[in-house]
Coordinates of C-alpha atoms in Angstrom, one line a residue:
Chain M
D245 CA -4.0 -6.4 3.6
A246 CA -1.9 -9.3 2.5
K247 CA -0.3 -9.1 -1.0
T248 CA -0.9 -11.8 -3.6
T249 CA 1.2 -13.4 -6.3
Q250 CA -0.2 -14.9 -9.4
P251 CA 1.3 -16.3 -12.6
T252 CA 1.2 -13.7 -15.4
S253 CA -0.4 -16.0 -17.9
M254 CA -1.9 -19.5 -18.4
D255 CA -3.6 -21.4 -21.1
C256 CA -6.2 -24.1 -21.1
A257 CA -7.9 -26.3 -23.6
E258 CA -11.7 -25.8 -24.0
G259 CA -13.6 -28.4 -21.9
R260 CA -10.7 -29.0 -19.6
A261 CA -10.4 -27.7 -16.0
A262 CA -8.5 -24.5 -15.5
N263 CA -6.7 -24.3 -12.3
L264 CA -5.5 -20.8 -11.4
P265 CA -3.1 -20.5 -8.4
C266 CA -2.6 -17.6 -6.0
N267 CA -0.1 -17.1 -3.3
H268 CA -0.9 -15.1 -0.2
S269 CA 1.7 -16.2 2.3
T270 CA 1.2 -13.2 4.6
I271 CA -2.6 -13.6 5.0
S272 CA -3.9 -13.2 8.5
G273 CA -6.7 -14.9 10.4
N274 CA -9.7 -12.8 9.4
E275 CA -8.8 -12.0 5.8
Y276 CA -10.9 -13.5 3.1
V277 CA -9.7 -14.4 -0.4
Y278 CA -11.7 -12.9 -3.2
W279 CA -11.5 -13.8 -6.9
Y280 CA -12.6 -11.7 -9.8
R281 CA -12.2 -11.8 -13.5
Q282 CA -12.2 -9.2 -16.2
I283 CA -13.1 -10.0 -19.8
H284 CA -11.7 -7.5 -22.3
S285 CA -13.1 -4.0 -22.1
Q286 CA -15.7 -5.0 -19.5
G287 CA -15.9 -4.3 -15.7
P288 CA -14.5 -6.9 -13.4
Q289 CA -16.9 -9.7 -12.4
Y290 CA -17.0 -11.2 -8.9
I291 CA -16.5 -14.9 -8.9
I292 CA -16.2 -16.4 -5.4
H293 CA -14.6 -15.8 -2.0
G294 CA -13.7 -17.8 1.0
L295 CA -11.9 -17.9 4.4
K296 CA -10.6 -21.4 5.0
N297 CA -13.1 -23.9 3.8
N298 CA -13.4 -24.9 0.1
E299 CA -16.2 -23.0 -1.6
T300 CA -18.2 -23.8 -4.8
N301 CA -20.7 -21.9 -6.7
E302 CA -22.2 -22.0 -10.2
M303 CA -19.1 -20.4 -11.7
A304 CA -16.1 -22.0 -10.0
S305 CA -14.6 -23.7 -7.0
L306 CA -12.1 -22.2 -4.6
I307 CA -9.6 -24.4 -2.8
I308 CA -7.7 -22.8 0.1
T309 CA -4.8 -24.7 1.6
E310 CA -4.9 -25.6 5.2
D311 CA -2.3 -23.1 6.2
R312 CA -4.2 -20.5 4.0
K313 CA -1.0 -19.3 2.3
S314 CA -2.3 -20.2 -1.1
S315 CA -5.5 -20.9 -3.0
T316 CA -6.6 -22.2 -6.4
L317 CA -9.5 -21.1 -8.4
I318 CA -10.9 -24.0 -10.5
L319 CA -13.1 -23.5 -13.6
P320 CA -14.2 -27.1 -14.0
H321 CA -15.0 -27.1 -17.8
A322 CA -13.4 -24.0 -19.3
T323 CA -15.1 -22.4 -22.4
L324 CA -13.8 -19.8 -24.8
R325 CA -15.9 -17.3 -22.9
D326 CA -13.7 -17.9 -19.8
T327 CA -10.8 -16.1 -21.5
A328 CA -10.1 -13.2 -19.2
V329 CA -7.7 -11.7 -16.6
Y330 CA -8.3 -13.4 -13.2
Y331 CA -7.5 -11.4 -10.1
C332 CA -7.0 -12.8 -6.6
I333 CA -7.4 -10.3 -3.7
V334 CA -7.1 -10.6 0.0
S335 CA -9.4 -8.4 2.0
G336 CA -8.6 -7.6 5.6
G337 CA -8.6 -5.0 8.2
S338 CA -7.3 -2.0 6.3
Y339 CA -9.7 -2.7 3.5
I340 CA -8.0 -1.1 0.6
P341 CA -9.0 -3.5 -2.2
T342 CA -5.9 -3.7 -4.3
F343 CA -5.9 -5.4 -7.7
G344 CA -2.5 -6.9 -8.7
R345 CA -1.7 -7.7 -12.3
G346 CA -3.7 -10.9 -12.2
T347 CA -3.4 -14.0 -14.5
S348 CA -4.3 -13.7 -18.1
L349 CA -6.1 -17.0 -18.9
I350 CA -6.5 -18.0 -22.6
V351 CA -8.8 -20.8 -23.3
H352 CA -8.1 -22.3 -26.8
P353 CA -10.3 -24.6 -28.9
Chain T
D6 CA -32.0 -5.7 -9.5
T7 CA -28.5 -7.1 -9.3
E8 CA -26.5 -4.8 -11.4
V9 CA -24.4 -1.6 -11.1
T10 CA -25.2 0.9 -13.9
Q11 CA -22.9 3.7 -15.1
T12 CA -23.6 6.6 -17.3
P13 CA -22.4 7.7 -19.7
K14 CA -20.7 4.8 -21.5
H15 CA -18.4 7.1 -23.3
L16 CA -17.3 10.7 -22.6
V17 CA -15.1 13.0 -24.5
M18 CA -14.2 16.3 -22.8
G19 CA -11.8 19.1 -23.2
M20 CA -9.4 20.2 -20.5
T21 CA -11.5 23.2 -19.5
N22 CA -14.8 21.3 -19.3
K23 CA -16.7 20.2 -16.2
K24 CA -18.5 16.9 -16.4
S25 CA -19.9 14.2 -14.1
L26 CA -19.9 10.4 -14.1
K27 CA -22.9 8.7 -12.5
C28 CA -23.1 5.3 -10.8
E29 CA -26.2 3.6 -9.4
Q30 CA -27.0 0.4 -7.6
H31 CA -30.3 -0.9 -6.1
M32 CA -28.9 -3.9 -4.2
G33 CA -28.9 -2.2 -0.8
H34 CA -25.1 -2.2 -0.8
R35 CA -23.5 0.2 1.8
A36 CA -20.1 0.6 0.2
M37 CA -19.4 2.1 -3.2
Y38 CA -16.1 2.6 -5.0
W39 CA -14.5 4.5 -7.9
Y40 CA -11.6 2.9 -9.8
K41 CA -9.5 4.2 -12.7
Q42 CA -8.1 1.7 -15.2
K43 CA -5.6 2.4 -17.9
A44 CA -5.1 0.0 -20.8
K45 CA -3.5 -3.3 -20.0
K46 CA -3.2 -2.3 -16.3
P47 CA -5.3 -3.5 -13.3
P48 CA -8.0 -1.2 -11.8
E49 CA -6.6 1.4 -9.4
L50 CA -8.7 2.4 -6.4
M51 CA -9.5 6.1 -6.2
F52 CA -12.3 6.5 -3.6
V53 CA -14.3 4.4 -1.2
Y54 CA -17.6 5.4 0.4
S55 CA -18.7 3.5 3.4
Y56 CA -22.3 4.1 4.6
E57 CA -22.4 7.3 2.4
K58 CA -19.3 8.7 4.0
L59 CA -15.9 9.1 2.2
S60 CA -13.7 6.6 4.0
I61 CA -10.7 6.2 1.6
N62 CA -9.2 8.7 -0.8
E63 CA -6.1 7.3 -2.5
S64 CA -4.3 10.6 -2.9
V65 CA -6.4 11.5 -5.9
P66 CA -5.9 15.0 -7.4
S67 CA -8.6 17.5 -6.5
R68 CA -9.7 17.7 -10.2
F69 CA -11.6 14.5 -9.3
S70 CA -14.4 15.2 -6.8
P71 CA -16.6 12.3 -5.6
E72 CA -20.1 12.7 -4.2
C73 CA -22.4 10.2 -2.6
P74 CA -25.9 11.8 -2.4
N75 CA -27.6 8.7 -1.0
S76 CA -26.9 5.0 -0.5
S77 CA -27.8 4.1 -4.1
L78 CA -26.0 6.8 -6.0
L79 CA -22.3 7.8 -6.5
N80 CA -21.1 10.6 -8.7
L81 CA -17.6 11.6 -9.8
H82 CA -17.3 15.3 -10.8
L83 CA -14.5 16.1 -13.2
H84 CA -12.9 19.5 -13.8
A85 CA -9.8 20.7 -15.5
L86 CA -8.7 17.2 -16.4
Q87 CA -5.5 16.4 -18.3
P88 CA -5.1 14.1 -21.3
E89 CA -3.3 11.5 -19.0
D90 CA -6.6 11.2 -17.1
S91 CA -8.1 9.4 -20.1
A92 CA -9.0 5.9 -18.9
L93 CA -11.9 3.6 -18.1
Y94 CA -13.6 4.7 -14.9
L95 CA -15.2 1.9 -13.0
C96 CA -17.8 2.0 -10.2
A97 CA -18.4 -0.9 -7.8
S98 CA -20.5 -1.6 -4.8
S99 CA -20.3 -4.2 -2.0
P100 CA -22.9 -5.3 0.6
R101 CA -21.2 -4.2 3.8
P102 CA -17.8 -2.8 4.2
D103 CA -17.5 -3.5 8.0
T104 CA -17.0 -7.2 7.8
T105 CA -14.3 -9.0 5.7
R106 CA -16.7 -11.6 4.5
T107 CA -19.2 -9.2 2.9
R108 CA -16.9 -7.2 0.7
E109 CA -17.5 -8.9 -2.6
Q110 CA -17.6 -6.1 -5.2
Y111 CA -20.0 -5.8 -8.1
F112 CA -18.7 -3.6 -10.9
G113 CA -20.5 -1.5 -13.5
P114 CA -19.4 -1.7 -17.1
G115 CA -17.4 1.5 -16.8
T116 CA -17.2 4.9 -18.5
R117 CA -14.6 5.3 -21.2
L118 CA -13.2 8.8 -20.7
T119 CA -11.2 10.7 -23.3
V120 CA -9.7 14.1 -22.4
T121 CA -8.7 16.2 -25.4

């Protein structure tokens, strides 16, 4: 499965959009991009996934570039409860879901 | 029912004890997973069960023994653990492991294990 690269940390003002990038330059044709988040001391929470089209659900939007080498998770109106570590995972043929170090997002008042 | 439950929430055990962690889901998911997470680190995959069969074992020591009695239940049997095995143990499930588009994982809250 393709490896991913994410910034270590980001911060965002409450009420503003949080845009979390992920690089997956070695992604192959049938691999999906999955996003999760983990709030302190809780189990990770599934957010959204996609293949090549942009996706939106009640939690977030996922924008995947045309070449599929990177993606951005967008939280449109961040709240303090969105403070968490966000993980981007690519799932493909070998199917060993591997969590990288993720991005620690801090939403401040 | 859209959740994964794990029991117990907390467990303290001595190095000579035998204990078990339990995980349950009633979403009809056909893949289940065990992860280990140390403080300030990402979850590390331990085992994957696909259609009730063990499909991935990430070189986990034999003192950890997984069991999947049926499609809803996953156990992790613990024996002769070491203090360094103290961690948060997470269980997850996903709808179908055989297609890349149906592998979203739903996690339980975890069992906080302390080995003394």
